[in-house]
Coordinates of C-alpha atoms and ligand atoms in Angstrom, one line a residue:
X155 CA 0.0 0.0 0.0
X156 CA 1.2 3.6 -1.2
X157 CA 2.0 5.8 1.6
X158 CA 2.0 9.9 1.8
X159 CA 5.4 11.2 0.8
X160 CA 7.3 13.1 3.5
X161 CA 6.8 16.6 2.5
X162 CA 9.3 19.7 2.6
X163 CA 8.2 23.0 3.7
X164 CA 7.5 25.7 1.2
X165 CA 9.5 29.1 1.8
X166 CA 8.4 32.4 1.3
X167 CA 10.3 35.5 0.2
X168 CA 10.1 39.3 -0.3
X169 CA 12.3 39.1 -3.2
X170 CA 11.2 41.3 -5.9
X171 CA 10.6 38.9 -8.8
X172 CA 13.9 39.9 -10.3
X173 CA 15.9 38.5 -7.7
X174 CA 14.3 35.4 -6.4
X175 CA 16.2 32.1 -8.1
X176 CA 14.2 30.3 -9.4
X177 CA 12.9 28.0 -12.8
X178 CA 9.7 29.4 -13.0
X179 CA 8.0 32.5 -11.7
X180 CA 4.0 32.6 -11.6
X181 CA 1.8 35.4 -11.4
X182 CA -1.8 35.5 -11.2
X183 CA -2.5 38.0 -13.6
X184 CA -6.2 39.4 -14.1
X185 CA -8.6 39.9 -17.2
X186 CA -8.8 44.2 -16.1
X187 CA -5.0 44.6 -15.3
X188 CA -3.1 46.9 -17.9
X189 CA -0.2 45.3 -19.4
X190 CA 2.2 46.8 -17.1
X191 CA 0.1 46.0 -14.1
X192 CA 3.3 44.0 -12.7
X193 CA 6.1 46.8 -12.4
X194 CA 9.1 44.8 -14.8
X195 CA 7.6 42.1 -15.8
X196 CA 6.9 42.6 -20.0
X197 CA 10.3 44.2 -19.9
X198 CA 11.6 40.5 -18.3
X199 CA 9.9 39.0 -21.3
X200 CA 10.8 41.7 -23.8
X201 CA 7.7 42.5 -24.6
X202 CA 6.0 39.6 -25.2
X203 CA 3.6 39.9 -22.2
X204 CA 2.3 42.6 -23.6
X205 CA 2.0 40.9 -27.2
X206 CA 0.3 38.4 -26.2
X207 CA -2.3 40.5 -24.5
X208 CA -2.5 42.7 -27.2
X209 CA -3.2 39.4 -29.9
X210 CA -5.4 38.2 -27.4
X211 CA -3.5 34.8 -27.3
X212 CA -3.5 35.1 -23.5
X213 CA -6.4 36.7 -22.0
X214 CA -6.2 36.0 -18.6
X215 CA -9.4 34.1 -18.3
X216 CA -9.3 31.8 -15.2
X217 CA -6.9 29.5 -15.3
X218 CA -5.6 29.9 -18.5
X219 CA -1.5 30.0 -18.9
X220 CA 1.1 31.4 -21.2
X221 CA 4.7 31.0 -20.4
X222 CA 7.5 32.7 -22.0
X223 CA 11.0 32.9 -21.3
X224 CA 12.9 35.7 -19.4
X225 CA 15.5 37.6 -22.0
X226 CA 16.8 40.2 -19.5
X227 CA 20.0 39.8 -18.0
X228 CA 19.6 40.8 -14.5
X229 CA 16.4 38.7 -14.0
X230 CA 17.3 35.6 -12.2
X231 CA 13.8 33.5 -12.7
X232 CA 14.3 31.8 -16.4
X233 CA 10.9 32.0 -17.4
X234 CA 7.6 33.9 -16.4
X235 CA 4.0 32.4 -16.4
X236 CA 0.9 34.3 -15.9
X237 CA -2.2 32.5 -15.1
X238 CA -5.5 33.8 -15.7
X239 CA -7.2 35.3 -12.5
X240 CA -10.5 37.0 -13.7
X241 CA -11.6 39.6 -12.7
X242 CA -9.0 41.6 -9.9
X243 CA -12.2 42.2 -7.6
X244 CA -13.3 39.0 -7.5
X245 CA -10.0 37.5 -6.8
X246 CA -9.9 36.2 -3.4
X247 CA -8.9 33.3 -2.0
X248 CA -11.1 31.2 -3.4
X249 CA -9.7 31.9 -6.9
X250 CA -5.7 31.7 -5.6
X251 CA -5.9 28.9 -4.3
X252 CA -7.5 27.2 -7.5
X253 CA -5.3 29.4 -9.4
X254 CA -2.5 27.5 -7.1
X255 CA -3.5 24.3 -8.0
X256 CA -3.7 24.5 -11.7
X257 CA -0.5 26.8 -11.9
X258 CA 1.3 23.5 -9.4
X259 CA -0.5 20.9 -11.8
X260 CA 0.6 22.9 -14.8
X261 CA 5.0 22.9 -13.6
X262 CA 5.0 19.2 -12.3
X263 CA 4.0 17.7 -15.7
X264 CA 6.4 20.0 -17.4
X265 CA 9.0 19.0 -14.2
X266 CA 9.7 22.4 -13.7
X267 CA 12.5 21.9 -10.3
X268 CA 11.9 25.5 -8.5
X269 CA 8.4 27.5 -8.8
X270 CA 7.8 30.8 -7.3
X271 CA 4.1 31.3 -7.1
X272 CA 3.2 35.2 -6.4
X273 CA 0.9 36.8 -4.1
X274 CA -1.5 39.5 -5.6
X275 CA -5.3 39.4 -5.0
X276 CA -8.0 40.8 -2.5
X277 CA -7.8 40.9 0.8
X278 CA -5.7 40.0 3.4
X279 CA -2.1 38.8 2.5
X280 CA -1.9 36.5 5.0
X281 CA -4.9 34.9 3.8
X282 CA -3.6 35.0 -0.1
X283 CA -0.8 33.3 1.5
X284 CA -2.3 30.3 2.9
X285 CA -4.9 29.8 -0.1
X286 CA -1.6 29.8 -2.5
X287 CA 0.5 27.0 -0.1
X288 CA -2.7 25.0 0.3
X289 CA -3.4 25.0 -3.6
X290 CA 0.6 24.5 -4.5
X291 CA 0.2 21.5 -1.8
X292 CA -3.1 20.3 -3.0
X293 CA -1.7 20.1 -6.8
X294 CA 0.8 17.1 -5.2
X295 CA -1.8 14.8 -5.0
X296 CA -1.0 12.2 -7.7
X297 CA -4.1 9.7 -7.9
X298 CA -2.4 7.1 -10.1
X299 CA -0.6 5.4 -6.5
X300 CA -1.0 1.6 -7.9
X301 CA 0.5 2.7 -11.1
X302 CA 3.9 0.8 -12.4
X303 CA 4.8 1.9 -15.5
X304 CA 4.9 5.0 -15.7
X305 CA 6.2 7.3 -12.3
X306 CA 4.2 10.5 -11.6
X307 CA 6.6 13.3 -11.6
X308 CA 8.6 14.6 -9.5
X309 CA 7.7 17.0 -6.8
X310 CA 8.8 20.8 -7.5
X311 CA 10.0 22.7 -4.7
X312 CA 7.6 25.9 -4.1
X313 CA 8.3 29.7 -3.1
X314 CA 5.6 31.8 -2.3
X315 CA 6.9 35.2 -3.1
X316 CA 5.2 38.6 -1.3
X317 CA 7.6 41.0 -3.1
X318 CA 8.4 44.6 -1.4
X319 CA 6.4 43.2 1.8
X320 CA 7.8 44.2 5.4
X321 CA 9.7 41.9 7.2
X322 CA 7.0 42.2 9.6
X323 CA 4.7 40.8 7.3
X324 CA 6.9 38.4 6.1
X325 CA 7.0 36.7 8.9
X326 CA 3.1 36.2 8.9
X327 CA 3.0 35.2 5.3
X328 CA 5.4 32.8 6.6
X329 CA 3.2 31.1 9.4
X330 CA -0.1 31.4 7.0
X331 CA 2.0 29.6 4.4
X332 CA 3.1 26.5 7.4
X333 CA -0.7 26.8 8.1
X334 CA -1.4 26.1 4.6
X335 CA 0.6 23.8 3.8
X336 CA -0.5 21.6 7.1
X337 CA -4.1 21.6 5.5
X338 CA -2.9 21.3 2.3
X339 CA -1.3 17.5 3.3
X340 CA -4.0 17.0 5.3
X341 CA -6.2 16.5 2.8
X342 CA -4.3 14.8 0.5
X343 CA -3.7 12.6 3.2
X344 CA -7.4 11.8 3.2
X345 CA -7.7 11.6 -0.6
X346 CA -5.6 9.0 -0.4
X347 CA -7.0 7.1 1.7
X348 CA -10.9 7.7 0.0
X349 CA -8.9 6.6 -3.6
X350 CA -7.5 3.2 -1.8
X351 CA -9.8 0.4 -2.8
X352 CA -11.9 -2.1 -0.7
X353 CA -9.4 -4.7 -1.2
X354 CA -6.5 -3.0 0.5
X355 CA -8.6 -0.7 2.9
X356 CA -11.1 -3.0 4.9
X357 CA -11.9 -1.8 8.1
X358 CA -9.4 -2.8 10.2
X359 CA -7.0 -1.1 7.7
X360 CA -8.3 1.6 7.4
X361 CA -8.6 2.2 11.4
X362 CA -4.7 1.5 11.4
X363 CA -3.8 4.0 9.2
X364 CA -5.8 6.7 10.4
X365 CA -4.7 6.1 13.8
X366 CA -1.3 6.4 12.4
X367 CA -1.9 9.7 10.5
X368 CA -3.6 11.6 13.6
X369 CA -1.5 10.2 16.3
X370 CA 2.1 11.0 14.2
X371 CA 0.7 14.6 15.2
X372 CA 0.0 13.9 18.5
X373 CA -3.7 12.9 18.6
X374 CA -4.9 10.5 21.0
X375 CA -6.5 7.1 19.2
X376 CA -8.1 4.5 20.4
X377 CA -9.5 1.5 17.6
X378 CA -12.7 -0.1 19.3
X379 CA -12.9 -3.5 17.9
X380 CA -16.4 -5.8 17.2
X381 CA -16.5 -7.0 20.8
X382 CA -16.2 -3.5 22.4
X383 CA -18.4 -2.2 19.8
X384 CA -21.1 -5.4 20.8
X385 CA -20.5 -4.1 24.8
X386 CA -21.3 -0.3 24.1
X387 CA -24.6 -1.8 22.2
X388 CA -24.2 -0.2 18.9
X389 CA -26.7 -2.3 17.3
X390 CA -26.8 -0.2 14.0
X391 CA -23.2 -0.2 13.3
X392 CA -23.2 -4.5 14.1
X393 CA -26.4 -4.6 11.9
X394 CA -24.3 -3.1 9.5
X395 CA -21.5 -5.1 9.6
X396 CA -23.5 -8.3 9.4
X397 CA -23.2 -8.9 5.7
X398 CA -19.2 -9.0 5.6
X399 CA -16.6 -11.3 6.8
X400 CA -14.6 -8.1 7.3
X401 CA -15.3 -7.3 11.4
X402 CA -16.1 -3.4 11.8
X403 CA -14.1 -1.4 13.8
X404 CA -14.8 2.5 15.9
X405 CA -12.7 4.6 15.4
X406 CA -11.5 7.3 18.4
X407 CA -9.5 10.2 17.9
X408 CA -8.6 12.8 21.4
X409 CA -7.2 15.9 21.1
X410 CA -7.1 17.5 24.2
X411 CA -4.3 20.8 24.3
X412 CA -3.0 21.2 27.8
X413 CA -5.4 23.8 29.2
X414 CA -8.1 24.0 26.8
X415 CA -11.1 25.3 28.8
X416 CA -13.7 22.0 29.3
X417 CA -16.0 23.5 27.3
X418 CA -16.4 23.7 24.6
X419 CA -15.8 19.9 23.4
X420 CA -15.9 19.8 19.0
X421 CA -17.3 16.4 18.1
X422 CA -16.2 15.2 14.9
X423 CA -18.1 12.3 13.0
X424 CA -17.4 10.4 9.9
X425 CA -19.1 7.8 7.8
X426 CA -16.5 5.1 7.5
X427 CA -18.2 2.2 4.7
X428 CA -14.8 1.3 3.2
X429 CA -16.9 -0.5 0.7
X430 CA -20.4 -0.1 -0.1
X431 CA -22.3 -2.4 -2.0
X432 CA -25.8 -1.7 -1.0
X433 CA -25.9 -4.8 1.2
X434 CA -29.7 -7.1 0.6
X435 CA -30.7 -4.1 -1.5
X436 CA -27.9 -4.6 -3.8
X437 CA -26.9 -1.9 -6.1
X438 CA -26.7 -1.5 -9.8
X439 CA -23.4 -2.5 -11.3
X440 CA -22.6 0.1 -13.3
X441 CA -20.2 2.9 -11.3
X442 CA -20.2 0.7 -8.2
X443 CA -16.6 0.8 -8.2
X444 CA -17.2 4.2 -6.6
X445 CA -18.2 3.2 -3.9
X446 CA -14.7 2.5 -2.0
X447 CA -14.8 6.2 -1.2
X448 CA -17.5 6.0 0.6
X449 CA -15.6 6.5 3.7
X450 CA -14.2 9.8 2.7
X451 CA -16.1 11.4 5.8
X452 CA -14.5 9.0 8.3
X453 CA -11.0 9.9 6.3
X454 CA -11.6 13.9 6.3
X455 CA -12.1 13.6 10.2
X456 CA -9.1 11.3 10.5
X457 CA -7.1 13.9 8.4
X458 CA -8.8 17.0 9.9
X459 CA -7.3 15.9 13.6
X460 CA -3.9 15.7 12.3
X461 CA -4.3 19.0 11.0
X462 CA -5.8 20.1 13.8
X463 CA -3.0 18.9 16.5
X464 CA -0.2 19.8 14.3
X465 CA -1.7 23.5 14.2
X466 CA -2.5 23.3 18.0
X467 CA -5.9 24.6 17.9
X468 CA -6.6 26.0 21.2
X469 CA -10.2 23.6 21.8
X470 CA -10.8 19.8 23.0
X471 CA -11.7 18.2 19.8
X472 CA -13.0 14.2 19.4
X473 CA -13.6 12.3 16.3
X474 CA -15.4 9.1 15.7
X475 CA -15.8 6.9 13.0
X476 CA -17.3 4.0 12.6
X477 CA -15.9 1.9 9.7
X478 CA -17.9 -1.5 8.4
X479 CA -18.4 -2.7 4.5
X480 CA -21.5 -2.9 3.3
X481 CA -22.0 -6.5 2.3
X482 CA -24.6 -8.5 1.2
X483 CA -23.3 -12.0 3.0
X484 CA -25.7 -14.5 3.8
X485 CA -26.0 -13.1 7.5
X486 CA -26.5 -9.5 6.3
X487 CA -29.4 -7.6 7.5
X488 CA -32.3 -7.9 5.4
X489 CA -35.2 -5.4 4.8
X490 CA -37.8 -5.5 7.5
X491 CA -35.3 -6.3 10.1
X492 CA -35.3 -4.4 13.5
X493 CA -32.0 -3.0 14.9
X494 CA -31.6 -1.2 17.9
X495 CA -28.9 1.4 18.6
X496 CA -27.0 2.4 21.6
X497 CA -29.0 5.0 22.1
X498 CA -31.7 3.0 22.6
X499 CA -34.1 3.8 19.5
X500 CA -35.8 0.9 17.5
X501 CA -34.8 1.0 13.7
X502 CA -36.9 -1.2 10.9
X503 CA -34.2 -1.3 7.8
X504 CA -36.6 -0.2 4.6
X505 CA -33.3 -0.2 2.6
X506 CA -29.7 -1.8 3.8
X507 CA -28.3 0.5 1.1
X508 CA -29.3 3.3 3.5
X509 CA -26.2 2.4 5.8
X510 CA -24.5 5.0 6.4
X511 CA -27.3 6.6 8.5
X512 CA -27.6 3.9 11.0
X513 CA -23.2 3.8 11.6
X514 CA -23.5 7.7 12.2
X515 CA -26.4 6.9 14.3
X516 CA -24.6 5.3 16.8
X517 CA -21.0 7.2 15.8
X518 CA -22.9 10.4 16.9
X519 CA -24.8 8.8 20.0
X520 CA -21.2 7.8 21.2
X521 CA -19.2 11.9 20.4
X522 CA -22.2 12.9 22.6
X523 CA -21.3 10.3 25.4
X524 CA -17.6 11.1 25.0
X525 CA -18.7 14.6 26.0
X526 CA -18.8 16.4 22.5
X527 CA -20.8 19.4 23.3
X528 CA -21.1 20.4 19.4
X529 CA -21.6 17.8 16.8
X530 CA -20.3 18.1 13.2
X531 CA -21.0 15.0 10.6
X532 CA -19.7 14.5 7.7
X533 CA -20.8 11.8 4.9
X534 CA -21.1 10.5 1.5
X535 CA -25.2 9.9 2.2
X536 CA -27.1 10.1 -0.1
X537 CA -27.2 10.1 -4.2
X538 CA -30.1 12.6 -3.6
X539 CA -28.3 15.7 -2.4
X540 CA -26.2 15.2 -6.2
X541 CA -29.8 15.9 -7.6
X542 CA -29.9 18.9 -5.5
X543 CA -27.0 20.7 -5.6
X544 CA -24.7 18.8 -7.9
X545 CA -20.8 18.1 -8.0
X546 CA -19.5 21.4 -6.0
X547 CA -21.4 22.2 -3.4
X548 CA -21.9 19.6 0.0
X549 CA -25.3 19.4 1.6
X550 CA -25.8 21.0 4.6
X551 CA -28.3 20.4 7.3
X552 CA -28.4 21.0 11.1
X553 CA -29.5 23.1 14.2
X554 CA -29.4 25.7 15.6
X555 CA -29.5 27.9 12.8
X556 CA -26.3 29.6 13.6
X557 CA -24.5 26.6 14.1
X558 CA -25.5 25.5 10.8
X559 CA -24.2 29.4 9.6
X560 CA -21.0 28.9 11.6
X561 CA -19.7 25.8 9.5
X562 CA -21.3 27.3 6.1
X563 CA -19.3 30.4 6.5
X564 CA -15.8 28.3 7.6
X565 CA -16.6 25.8 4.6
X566 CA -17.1 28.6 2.3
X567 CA -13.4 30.2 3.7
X568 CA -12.1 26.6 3.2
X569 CA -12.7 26.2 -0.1
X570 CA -15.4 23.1 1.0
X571 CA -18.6 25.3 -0.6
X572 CA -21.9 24.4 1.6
X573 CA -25.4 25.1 1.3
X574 CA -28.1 24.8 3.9
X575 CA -31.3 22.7 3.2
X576 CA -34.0 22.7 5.6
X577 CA -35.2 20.2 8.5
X578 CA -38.6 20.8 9.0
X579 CA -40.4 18.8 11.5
X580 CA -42.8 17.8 9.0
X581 CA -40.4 15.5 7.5
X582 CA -40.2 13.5 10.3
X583 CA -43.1 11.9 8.7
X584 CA -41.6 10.0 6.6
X585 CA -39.6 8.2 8.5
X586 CA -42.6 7.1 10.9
X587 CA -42.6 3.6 11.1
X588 CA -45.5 0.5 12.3
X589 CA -43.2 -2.0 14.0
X590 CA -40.3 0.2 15.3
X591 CA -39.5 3.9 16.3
X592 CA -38.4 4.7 12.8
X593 CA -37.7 3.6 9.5
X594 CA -34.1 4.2 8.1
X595 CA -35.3 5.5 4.7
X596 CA -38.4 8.3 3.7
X597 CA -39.1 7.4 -0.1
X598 CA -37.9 9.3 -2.6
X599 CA -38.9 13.0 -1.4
X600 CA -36.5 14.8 -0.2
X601 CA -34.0 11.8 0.3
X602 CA -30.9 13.8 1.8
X603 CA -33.4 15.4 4.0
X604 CA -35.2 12.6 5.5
X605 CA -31.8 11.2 6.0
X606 CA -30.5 14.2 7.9
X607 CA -33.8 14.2 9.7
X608 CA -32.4 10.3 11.0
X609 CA -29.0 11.6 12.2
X610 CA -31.0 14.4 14.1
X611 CA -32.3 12.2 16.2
X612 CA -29.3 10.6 17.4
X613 CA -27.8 14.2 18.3
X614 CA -29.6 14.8 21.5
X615 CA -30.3 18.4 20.5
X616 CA -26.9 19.7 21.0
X617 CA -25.5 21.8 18.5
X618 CA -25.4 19.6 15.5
X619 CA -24.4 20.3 11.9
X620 CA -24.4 17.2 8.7
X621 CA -22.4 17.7 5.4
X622 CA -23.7 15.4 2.7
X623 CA -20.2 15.2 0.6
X624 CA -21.7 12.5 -1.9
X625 CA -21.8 14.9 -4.6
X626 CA -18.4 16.7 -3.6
X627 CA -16.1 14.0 -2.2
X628 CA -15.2 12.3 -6.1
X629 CA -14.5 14.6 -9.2
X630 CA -16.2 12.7 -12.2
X631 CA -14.8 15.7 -14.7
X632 CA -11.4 16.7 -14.1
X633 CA -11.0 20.6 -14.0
X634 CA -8.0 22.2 -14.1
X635 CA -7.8 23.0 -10.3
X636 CA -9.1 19.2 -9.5
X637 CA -8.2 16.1 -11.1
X638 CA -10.4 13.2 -11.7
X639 CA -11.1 11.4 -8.3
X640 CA -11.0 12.3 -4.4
X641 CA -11.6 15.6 -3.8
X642 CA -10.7 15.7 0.5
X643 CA -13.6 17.9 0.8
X644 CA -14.1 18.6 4.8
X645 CA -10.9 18.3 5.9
X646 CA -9.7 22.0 6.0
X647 CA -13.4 23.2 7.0
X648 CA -13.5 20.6 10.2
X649 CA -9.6 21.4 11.0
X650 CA -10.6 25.4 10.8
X651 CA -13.7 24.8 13.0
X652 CA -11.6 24.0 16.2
X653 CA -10.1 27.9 15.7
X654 CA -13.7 29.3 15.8
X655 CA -15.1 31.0 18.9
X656 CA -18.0 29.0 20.3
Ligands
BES756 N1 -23.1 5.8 -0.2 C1 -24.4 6.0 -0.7 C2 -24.6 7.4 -1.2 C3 -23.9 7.9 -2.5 C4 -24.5 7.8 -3.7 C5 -22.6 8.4 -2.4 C6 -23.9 8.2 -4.8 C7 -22.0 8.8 -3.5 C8 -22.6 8.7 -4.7 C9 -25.4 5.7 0.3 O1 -25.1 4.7 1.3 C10 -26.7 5.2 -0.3 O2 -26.6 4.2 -0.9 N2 -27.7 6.0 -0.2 C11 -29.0 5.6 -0.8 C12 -30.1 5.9 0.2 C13 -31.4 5.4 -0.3 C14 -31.4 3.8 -0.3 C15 -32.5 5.9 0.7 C16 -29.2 6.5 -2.1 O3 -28.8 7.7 -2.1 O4 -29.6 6.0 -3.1
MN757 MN1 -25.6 2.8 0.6
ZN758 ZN1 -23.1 4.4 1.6

């Protein structure tokens, strides 16, 4: 099995472009900037900046490059690339740190050695910063990890460059940049693990090596096995677990900084189904081998408590995840079965494809016994919430209100976009069931709603928010700033949440 590449740190300079040694020198360069919006820089390329412009063979639309060579002598850099940046006002960091990516993607297939990426953009430079060493990071990721012919290429070294800045601010670029890059590996770290197959991540390995990733930065982590998980009652997560040969596993992440007030206490949860075939209620061939990454919750709360030790948040923080397959053995749960979870509630299973639900079920009841005073869940649920908001933006359901706000706004400074869909009590309703207290499925209505409206119950009205990541966790389309597969959506909103005030 693949494992993450040790990683170097990415420097930072207040060079001016001239000066800084280096293969490749990028600038984000916008659609309204005049051609000598960079102080040097056509003169560097000897006036083909501002031919291109002027032919309209570069026209700075987003993400579009054009490289050319430096021809004057003092400029150290050898060539220059601009990447389209749209508009200047609507350049934030959003739009850097895709612009990052593609501009990272862009120098490793041409093996570029030494890139200096530079800072322009609104807002806050510290902020520019970080978005630019996340992106940079983030354009590491190589999916192909099981092939042998041909090598990915090599890793370029990166230089984030905030020309004529103070060394004041330097020094702040310099920690946002650390920052960045932390969240950056973090969640490549989890798309790795969400692009590992069934076959080499079951359960149990998947609960090793998310232990290994969080406690390497200092997080506590315990790995509950089938007979602890039988002893704490978790009927749902068992049920679950019926149909595979594979035993389930719970996993339990602490990170506890030394004087952290008690309170609050973040409670992370993650849908762990390493493989998911539907169980009894078998599902279609066709694209099913997409469902190993249907434990890219459980790995974005695994990778978000790495990040968030090795950036010391100042907050207690506990994950769990509950990791099972979803297999349709001949002692697998079949439909019309009762379950009951640890919290006590009766469950008739309509659907065993409707899994994750009942692990996160019991995954939440046990963050709330653990003392988690604030509940965030994350999840590849349900196909439904693709029909709703498509392939870039997460479900997102919860209560309070502003708790639900909180984590929208954080996602949306995370690059993780969220919107919320309502809970209304009426839905309840369609989980109401004859035999038992509820059903685990609601029909075809509002089908990532009724299934929020089943993790709501389990949350014991504390604070409680749910992304549905089925539509954002796997890129079907490759775009420039994501490649075709794992996306490690969550990871930097959850890590980011333990630095909010609460
Ligand atoms: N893991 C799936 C949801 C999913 C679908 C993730 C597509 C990514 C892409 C989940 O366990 C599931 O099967 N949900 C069912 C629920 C239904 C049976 C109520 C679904 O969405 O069809
Ligand atoms: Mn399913
Ligand atoms: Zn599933």
């Amino acid at each position: 099995m693949p494992t993450a590449p040790t990683s170097t740190s990415i420097s930072s300079t207040r060079e001016s472009l001239a000066s800084i040694e280096t293969d490749l020198v990028v600038v984000p360069w916008f659609e309204d900037d005049a051609p000598d919006a960079v102080a040097g820089l056509d003169k560097a390329s000897g006036g083909e900046l501002a031919r291109a412009l002027a032919a309209k063979e570069f026209q700075a639309k987003a993400y579009e490059l054009f490289v050319t060579p430096t021809t004057e002598r003092g400029w150290k850099p050898r060539r220059i690339a601009v990447i389209g940046a749209g508009r200047r006002a609507e350049c934030g960091r959003d739009v850097i740190r895709k612009v990052a990516v593609t501009a990272g993607i862009a120098a490793r297939q041409k093996r570029v050695p030494r890139v200096a990426f530079v800072l322009r953009g609104q807002g806050d430079l510290t902020d520019l910063a970080q978005a630019a060493a996340e992106g940079l990071t983030l354009s590491e990721f190589n999916a192909g990890s099981y092939k042998t012919a041909e090598p990915s290429p090599p890793q370029s070294t990166w230089t984030i460059a905030a020309p004529s800045s103070t060394p004041d601010v330097l020094s702040r670029v310099n920690e946002s940049v650390a920052r960045g890059r932390i969240l950056g590996e973090s969640s490549n770290l989890a798309r790795e693990l969400a692009n590992e197959p069934g076959n080499t991540l079951t359960p149990r390995k998947f609960a090793k090596r998310a232990a290994a990733i969080a406690s390497e930065a200092g997080v506590r982590v315990e790995i509950l096995d089938e007979h602890k998980i039988a002893e704490l009652g978790m009927g749902l997560l068992l049920g679950v677990a019926r149909g595979s040969s594979e035993p389930p596993r719970l996993i339990v992440f602490r990170y506890d900084p030394p004087g952290a007030p008690e309170k609050p206490v973040l409670g992370l949860v993650g849908k762990g189904i390493t493989f998911d075939t539907g169980g009894i209620s078998i599902k279609p061939a066709e694209g099913m081998e997409r469902m190993k990454d249907d434990m890219a919750g459980g790995a974005a709360v695994a990778c978000a408590m790495r990040a968030i030790a090795l950036l010391q948040a100042p907050m207690r923080v506990i994950g769990v995840v509950p990791t099972t397959e979803n297999m349709p053995g001949g002692r697998a749960i079949k439909p019309g079965d009762i379950l009951t979870s640890a919290a006590g509630k009766t469950v008739e299973v309509i659907n065993t494809d409707a899994e994750g639900r009942l692990i996160l079920g019991d995954g939440l009841w046990y963050a709330r016994q653990l003392g988690a005073t604030h509940l965030v869940d994350v999840a590849t649920l349900t196909g439904a919430v693709v029909v709703a908001l498509g392939k870039t933006t997460s479900g997102l359901f919860g209560a309070p209100d502003e708790w639900v706000e909180r984590i929208r706004k954080v996602a949306e400074r995370a690059g993780d976009r969220a919107w919320p869909m309502p809970l209304y009590d009426d839905y309840r309703e369609q989980l109401k069931s004859e035999i038992a207290d509820m059903m685990n499925t609601g029909g075809r209505p509002a089908g990532s709603i009724t299934a929020a409206m089943f993790l709501k119950e389990f949350t014991d009205n504390v604070p409680w928010a749910h992304m549905d990541i089925a539509g954002t966790a796997w890129a079907d389309d490759a775009k420039p700033f994501l490649p075709k597969g794992p996306s490690g959506v969550a990871v930097r909103t959850l890590a980011e949440l333990a630095f909010e005030k609460f």
